[in-house]
Coordinates of C-alpha atoms and ligand atoms in Angstrom, one line a residue:
M1 CA 31.5 -42.2 19.2
N2 CA 30.5 -43.5 15.8
V3 CA 28.6 -41.6 13.1
L4 CA 26.9 -42.6 9.9
L5 CA 26.8 -39.4 7.8
M6 CA 24.6 -39.8 4.8
A7 CA 24.0 -37.7 1.6
Y8 CA 22.3 -38.2 -1.8
G9 CA 25.4 -39.3 -3.8
T10 CA 26.3 -38.4 -7.4
P11 CA 27.9 -40.3 -10.2
Y12 CA 31.7 -40.0 -10.5
T13 CA 31.8 -40.4 -14.3
P14 CA 29.3 -39.9 -17.2
E15 CA 29.1 -43.7 -17.6
E16 CA 27.7 -44.0 -14.1
I17 CA 24.7 -41.6 -14.8
E18 CA 22.4 -44.3 -16.1
P19 CA 22.8 -46.8 -13.2
Y20 CA 22.6 -44.0 -10.7
Y21 CA 19.4 -42.8 -12.3
T22 CA 18.0 -46.4 -12.2
D23 CA 18.8 -46.5 -8.5
I24 CA 16.9 -43.2 -7.9
R25 CA 14.0 -44.8 -9.7
R26 CA 14.1 -47.9 -7.4
G27 CA 15.5 -50.1 -10.1
R28 CA 13.2 -49.0 -13.0
R29 CA 15.4 -48.1 -15.9
P30 CA 14.7 -44.6 -17.2
S31 CA 14.1 -44.0 -20.9
E32 CA 17.0 -43.2 -23.3
E33 CA 15.6 -39.7 -23.6
L34 CA 15.5 -39.1 -19.8
V35 CA 19.1 -40.4 -19.5
R36 CA 20.3 -38.1 -22.3
E37 CA 18.5 -35.2 -20.7
L38 CA 20.2 -35.9 -17.3
E39 CA 23.6 -36.4 -19.0
E40 CA 23.2 -32.9 -20.6
R41 CA 22.4 -31.4 -17.3
Y42 CA 25.6 -32.8 -15.7
A43 CA 27.6 -31.8 -18.8
A44 CA 26.3 -28.2 -18.5
I45 CA 27.7 -27.9 -14.9
G46 CA 30.9 -29.8 -15.7
K47 CA 30.5 -32.1 -12.7
S48 CA 28.5 -32.2 -9.5
P49 CA 30.8 -31.5 -6.5
L50 CA 28.5 -33.4 -4.1
N51 CA 30.7 -36.5 -3.3
E52 CA 33.7 -34.3 -2.6
I53 CA 31.7 -32.0 -0.4
T54 CA 30.1 -35.0 1.5
L55 CA 33.6 -36.5 2.1
A56 CA 34.9 -33.1 3.3
Q57 CA 31.9 -32.8 5.7
A58 CA 32.7 -36.2 7.1
I59 CA 36.4 -35.6 7.5
R60 CA 35.8 -32.2 9.3
L61 CA 33.0 -33.7 11.5
Q62 CA 35.3 -36.5 12.6
A63 CA 38.1 -34.0 13.3
L64 CA 35.8 -31.7 15.3
L65 CA 34.4 -34.6 17.3
N66 CA 37.9 -35.9 18.1
L67 CA 39.4 -32.5 19.0
E68 CA 37.3 -32.2 22.2
A69 CA 37.2 -35.9 23.1
P70 CA 38.8 -36.4 26.5
A71 CA 40.8 -39.4 25.2
Y72 CA 42.4 -37.4 22.4
P73 CA 46.2 -37.2 22.7
K74 CA 47.3 -34.2 24.7
R75 CA 50.2 -33.6 22.3
L76 CA 47.6 -32.3 19.8
L77 CA 47.7 -29.2 21.9
G78 CA 51.3 -28.6 20.9
P79 CA 53.0 -29.4 17.6
F80 CA 51.9 -32.9 16.7
G81 CA 54.1 -33.7 13.8
P82 CA 53.1 -34.6 10.3
R83 CA 50.4 -37.2 11.1
I84 CA 46.9 -36.2 11.9
P85 CA 46.2 -38.1 15.2
Q86 CA 43.4 -40.7 15.1
G87 CA 40.8 -40.2 17.8
P88 CA 38.0 -42.2 19.3
A89 CA 35.3 -40.7 17.0
R90 CA 34.8 -42.3 13.6
V91 CA 32.6 -41.0 10.9
Y92 CA 31.4 -43.3 8.1
V93 CA 30.0 -42.0 4.8
G94 CA 27.0 -43.6 3.0
T95 CA 25.2 -42.3 0.0
K96 CA 21.6 -42.9 -0.8
H97 CA 22.0 -43.5 -4.5
W98 CA 25.7 -44.2 -5.3
H99 CA 29.0 -45.3 -3.8
P100 CA 30.0 -45.6 -1.0
S101 CA 26.4 -46.8 -0.6
I102 CA 24.6 -46.9 2.8
G103 CA 24.9 -50.7 2.7
E104 CA 28.7 -50.4 2.1
A105 CA 29.0 -48.0 5.0
V106 CA 27.0 -50.2 7.4
A107 CA 29.1 -53.2 6.4
A108 CA 32.3 -51.3 7.1
M109 CA 31.0 -50.2 10.5
H110 CA 30.2 -53.8 11.4
E111 CA 33.7 -54.9 10.2
D112 CA 35.2 -52.3 12.5
G113 CA 33.2 -53.7 15.5
V114 CA 30.8 -50.8 15.8
R115 CA 27.8 -51.7 18.0
R116 CA 26.2 -48.2 18.3
A117 CA 26.1 -45.2 16.1
V118 CA 24.4 -41.9 15.4
A119 CA 22.7 -41.8 11.9
I120 CA 22.3 -38.3 10.3
V121 CA 21.5 -37.1 6.8
A122 CA 23.1 -34.0 5.4
A123 CA 19.7 -32.5 4.8
P124 CA 17.8 -30.6 7.5
H125 CA 14.2 -31.6 6.8
Y126 CA 12.4 -34.9 7.3
S127 CA 10.4 -36.2 4.4
L128 CA 8.8 -39.5 3.5
R129 CA 10.7 -39.1 0.2
S130 CA 14.1 -38.3 1.8
V131 CA 15.0 -39.2 5.4
A132 CA 12.4 -42.1 5.5
E133 CA 14.1 -43.6 2.5
Y134 CA 17.5 -43.3 4.0
Q135 CA 16.1 -45.0 7.0
E136 CA 14.7 -47.9 4.9
K137 CA 18.2 -48.4 3.4
V138 CA 19.9 -48.4 6.8
E139 CA 17.3 -50.9 8.1
A140 CA 17.8 -53.2 5.1
A141 CA 21.6 -53.1 5.6
L142 CA 21.3 -53.8 9.3
K143 CA 19.2 -56.9 8.6
S144 CA 22.0 -58.5 6.7
L145 CA 24.4 -58.3 9.6
P146 CA 25.2 -61.2 12.0
E147 CA 25.2 -58.8 15.0
P148 CA 23.0 -55.7 15.5
I149 CA 24.2 -52.1 15.4
E150 CA 22.0 -49.7 17.4
M151 CA 21.3 -46.6 15.3
V152 CA 20.3 -43.5 17.1
W153 CA 18.7 -41.2 14.5
V154 CA 18.8 -37.5 14.0
E155 CA 15.7 -37.2 11.8
S156 CA 15.6 -33.4 11.2
Y157 CA 17.1 -30.2 12.4
E158 CA 15.2 -27.5 10.6
A159 CA 15.2 -25.1 13.5
H160 CA 18.7 -25.7 15.0
P161 CA 19.9 -22.2 16.0
G162 CA 23.3 -22.8 14.6
L163 CA 21.8 -23.8 11.3
I164 CA 19.6 -20.8 11.1
A165 CA 22.6 -18.5 12.0
A166 CA 24.7 -20.2 9.3
Y167 CA 22.0 -19.7 6.6
A168 CA 21.4 -16.1 7.8
R169 CA 25.1 -15.3 7.5
R170 CA 25.1 -16.5 3.8
L171 CA 21.9 -14.6 3.1
E172 CA 23.4 -11.4 4.6
E173 CA 26.3 -11.7 2.3
A174 CA 23.9 -11.9 -0.7
I175 CA 22.0 -8.9 0.7
W176 CA 25.1 -6.8 0.5
R177 CA 25.1 -7.3 -3.3
L178 CA 21.6 -5.9 -3.7
R179 CA 20.9 -2.4 -5.0
E180 CA 17.8 -1.9 -2.8
P181 CA 17.5 -4.6 -0.1
R182 CA 14.2 -3.2 1.3
K183 CA 12.5 -3.5 -2.0
A184 CA 13.9 -7.0 -2.9
A185 CA 12.1 -10.3 -2.7
Y186 CA 13.6 -13.2 -0.6
V187 CA 12.9 -16.7 -1.6
F188 CA 13.9 -19.9 0.2
T189 CA 13.9 -23.1 -1.8
A190 CA 13.9 -26.8 -1.1
H191 CA 13.7 -29.9 -3.3
S192 CA 10.1 -30.6 -4.4
I193 CA 8.5 -33.9 -3.4
P194 CA 5.5 -35.6 -5.0
L195 CA 2.2 -34.2 -3.6
S196 CA 1.1 -37.7 -2.7
A197 CA 3.7 -37.6 0.2
V198 CA 2.2 -34.3 1.5
E199 CA -1.2 -35.9 1.3
R200 CA 0.1 -38.7 3.5
G201 CA 1.0 -36.2 6.2
D202 CA 4.6 -35.5 5.3
P203 CA 5.9 -32.8 7.8
Y204 CA 8.4 -31.6 5.1
P205 CA 6.6 -28.5 3.9
R206 CA 6.0 -27.3 7.4
Q207 CA 9.6 -27.9 8.4
V208 CA 10.9 -26.0 5.3
E209 CA 8.5 -23.1 6.2
R210 CA 9.9 -23.1 9.7
T211 CA 13.5 -22.8 8.5
A212 CA 12.5 -20.0 6.2
E213 CA 10.5 -18.1 8.9
L214 CA 13.4 -18.4 11.4
I215 CA 16.0 -17.0 9.0
A216 CA 13.7 -14.2 7.9
K217 CA 13.0 -13.3 11.5
R218 CA 16.7 -13.3 12.4
L219 CA 17.4 -10.9 9.6
A220 CA 14.2 -8.9 9.9
L221 CA 13.4 -9.4 6.2
P222 CA 10.6 -7.2 5.0
R223 CA 9.0 -10.2 3.3
F224 CA 9.9 -13.7 2.2
S225 CA 8.4 -16.7 0.4
V226 CA 9.1 -20.4 0.0
A227 CA 9.3 -22.1 -3.4
Y228 CA 10.2 -25.6 -4.5
Q229 CA 12.7 -26.7 -7.1
S230 CA 13.9 -29.7 -9.1
A231 CA 10.6 -31.5 -9.3
G232 CA 11.3 -35.0 -10.8
R233 CA 10.5 -35.9 -14.4
T234 CA 7.5 -38.1 -13.4
P235 CA 3.8 -37.6 -14.4
E236 CA 2.5 -37.2 -10.9
P237 CA 1.9 -33.7 -9.4
W238 CA 4.8 -32.2 -7.3
L239 CA 4.8 -29.8 -4.5
G240 CA 4.9 -26.1 -5.6
P241 CA 5.1 -23.3 -6.2
D242 CA 7.9 -24.1 -8.7
I243 CA 10.8 -21.7 -8.4
N244 CA 10.6 -20.7 -12.1
E245 CA 6.9 -19.9 -12.0
H246 CA 7.4 -18.1 -8.7
L247 CA 10.1 -15.9 -10.2
K248 CA 7.8 -14.9 -13.0
A249 CA 5.0 -14.1 -10.5
L250 CA 7.4 -11.9 -8.4
R251 CA 8.3 -9.9 -11.5
E252 CA 4.7 -9.4 -12.3
E253 CA 4.2 -8.1 -8.8
G254 CA 6.8 -5.5 -9.7
F255 CA 10.0 -6.9 -8.0
E256 CA 13.2 -6.1 -9.7
E257 CA 15.7 -8.0 -7.5
V258 CA 15.4 -11.3 -5.7
V259 CA 17.7 -13.3 -3.4
V260 CA 17.3 -17.1 -3.6
Q261 CA 18.6 -19.3 -0.9
A262 CA 18.4 -23.1 -1.1
V263 CA 17.7 -24.2 2.5
G264 CA 16.8 -27.8 1.7
F265 CA 20.3 -28.7 0.8
P266 CA 23.5 -27.8 2.7
A267 CA 25.8 -28.6 -0.3
D268 CA 26.3 -27.5 -3.8
H269 CA 25.4 -30.1 -6.5
L270 CA 23.4 -30.6 -9.7
E271 CA 20.2 -29.1 -8.3
V272 CA 22.0 -26.0 -7.2
Y273 CA 24.3 -25.4 -10.1
Y274 CA 21.9 -26.4 -12.8
D275 CA 18.4 -25.8 -11.5
L276 CA 19.2 -22.5 -9.7
D277 CA 22.3 -21.1 -11.3
L278 CA 21.5 -21.9 -14.9
E279 CA 17.7 -22.6 -15.2
A280 CA 16.2 -20.2 -12.6
Q281 CA 18.8 -17.6 -13.4
A282 CA 17.8 -17.8 -17.1
T283 CA 14.1 -17.5 -16.1
A284 CA 14.9 -14.4 -14.0
Q285 CA 16.9 -12.8 -16.8
E286 CA 14.1 -13.6 -19.3
V287 CA 11.6 -11.7 -17.2
G288 CA 14.0 -8.9 -16.2
L289 CA 14.6 -9.9 -12.6
R290 CA 18.1 -9.6 -11.0
L291 CA 18.6 -12.9 -9.1
I292 CA 21.4 -13.4 -6.5
R293 CA 21.8 -16.8 -5.0
A294 CA 23.1 -17.1 -1.4
R295 CA 26.1 -19.4 -1.3
S296 CA 25.7 -22.9 0.2
L297 CA 27.0 -24.2 3.6
N298 CA 29.0 -27.0 2.0
A299 CA 31.7 -28.2 4.5
D300 CA 32.1 -24.8 6.2
L301 CA 32.9 -25.1 9.9
D302 CA 29.7 -23.4 11.1
Y303 CA 27.6 -26.1 9.4
I304 CA 30.0 -28.9 10.7
Q305 CA 29.6 -27.4 14.2
V306 CA 25.8 -27.9 13.8
L307 CA 26.3 -31.5 12.8
K308 CA 28.7 -32.0 15.8
E309 CA 26.2 -30.7 18.3
L310 CA 23.3 -32.8 16.9
V311 CA 25.5 -35.9 16.9
E312 CA 26.8 -35.4 20.4
A313 CA 23.2 -34.8 21.8
A314 CA 22.0 -37.9 20.0
W315 CA 24.9 -40.0 21.3
L316 CA 23.9 -39.2 24.9
R317 CA 20.3 -40.3 24.4
Ligands
FEC1 O1 24.5 -33.6 -7.6 C1 23.9 -34.6 -7.8 O2 24.2 -35.4 -8.7 C2 22.8 -35.0 -7.0 C3 21.8 -33.9 -6.8 C4 20.5 -34.3 -6.1 C5 20.2 -34.1 -4.8 C6 18.8 -34.5 -4.5 C7 18.2 -34.3 -3.3 C8 16.9 -34.7 -3.1 N1 16.0 -35.3 -4.0 C9 14.8 -35.5 -3.4 C10 13.7 -36.1 -3.9 C11 13.7 -36.7 -5.2 C12 12.6 -37.5 -5.7 C13 12.9 -37.9 -7.0 C14 14.2 -37.4 -7.2 C15 14.9 -37.5 -8.4 C16 16.2 -37.1 -8.7 C17 16.9 -37.2 -10.0 C18 18.1 -36.7 -9.8 C19 18.2 -36.1 -8.5 N2 17.0 -36.4 -7.8 FE1 16.5 -35.9 -5.9 N3 18.3 -35.0 -5.7 C20 19.3 -35.0 -6.7 C21 19.3 -35.4 -8.0 N4 14.7 -36.7 -6.1 C22 19.3 -36.6 -10.8 C23 16.4 -38.0 -11.2 C24 16.1 -37.1 -12.3 C25 14.9 -36.2 -12.0 O3 13.8 -36.7 -11.8 O4 15.2 -35.0 -12.0 C26 12.0 -38.7 -7.9 C27 12.4 -40.2 -7.8 C28 11.5 -41.1 -8.7 O5 11.6 -40.8 -9.9 O6 10.8 -41.9 -8.2 C29 11.3 -37.8 -4.9 C30 14.8 -34.8 -2.1 C31 16.1 -34.3 -1.9 C32 16.7 -33.5 -0.7 C33 17.1 -34.4 0.4 C34 18.4 -35.1 0.1 O7 19.4 -34.5 -0.2 O8 18.4 -36.4 0.3 C35 13.7 -34.7 -1.1 C36 21.1 -33.5 -3.7

C-alpha cells in the first residue's frame, strides 16, 4: 500500500520565510512589510513544529499500516533486533508550500515504481482553498510523469468517529481545568477562508460545523459555537466570526471562562501557537476572560489510527 500524506509545510529557517510566503501567494511576492510581520510572528513562537509533526505522523502511519500487513515479518512478534523492519506499506510526505513539496513526493513515488496510492491531507475538512489546491498540485505533478500513478483521494473526514473521539478526549482534558464547566463557553475554530469561496458553494463551513456539533454532542456540552481564525492579510472579506471578536462578544454576554479547540488543524504550528496561544489569549486577558486551549492531536496514536482507517478503506475502493 502506498500513501501520499500531505500537510501545509513551514519554513525550516528564517531565510526561507520570504520564498515560502511567495509560494502561498501563488508566486506573487509579498511586500517587505508583510514579510517582516510574518518573520516577527515566527520569531515570537520560536519555530513552527509543523514539519517535524508531519514527519512524525508519516512515520507512525507507515508503522501502523505495516504492523497489521499479512506480509510483515513474523519475527516482529518477538524480539526483532535493532533494525525496524521494512514493510509493504510506504508513506510519502508532500507539503503544499515548502519542502518536501508535493511535486518532490510524487516524483519520489514514481522513482520507486509506485502505480497506485492513497492521497490524504492532514486536515479533516474539504475546502476550495485547501484540499482542492492540494489536488491541483498533485494533478500538476502527475502530468509531468512518463507513467501514470492512480491516486485514490480521501477528500475529507470531518465526521470520522475516531476523529471526533480524539478531539473530545483533548477537550475533556481542558474541561478538567475549568472552575465552572457548566457556565463556560466552548468554541471550535478552523482556519478562515475568503468569503468568495463560500459563495462558490464551498462545503467547508458546513463540515467544520459538523465536526463541532459531533464533539459537543459526544460531551453533552451545554452550548458551543464555531469561530474562524488566522484570516489572511488580503483586502478581500474572510469567513467569520473572527475568534478575537467572538471572544469579546462572549465576555459581553457574561462568560468568564472559555475553552477553545482548533478542529481545523490536527497539528500545532504558527496558527495555533501565535494566533491562539498569543493573540487570542491576549484578547481574552484584555477583556477578562479565562481562555484554555485544548491540546492538538499532533502525531498521537489515536489520530494516526484515524488516518490508517481512512487510508485502508480508500485503498480497497
Ligand atoms: O506553521 C506554519 O508555518 C504553517 C501554518 C499554516 C497552516 C495553514 C493552514 C491553512 N491555511 C489555509 C488557507 C489560507 C489562505 C491563505 C493563507 C495564508 C497563509 C499565510 C501563512 C499561513 N497561511 Fe494558511 N496556514 C498556515 C500559514 N492560508 C503564513 C500567509 C500570511 C497570512 O496571510 O497570514 C491566503 C493565501 C493568499 O494570500 O492568497 C486562503 C487553510 C488552512 C487549513 C488547511 C491546511 O492545513 O491545509 C484553509 C497550518
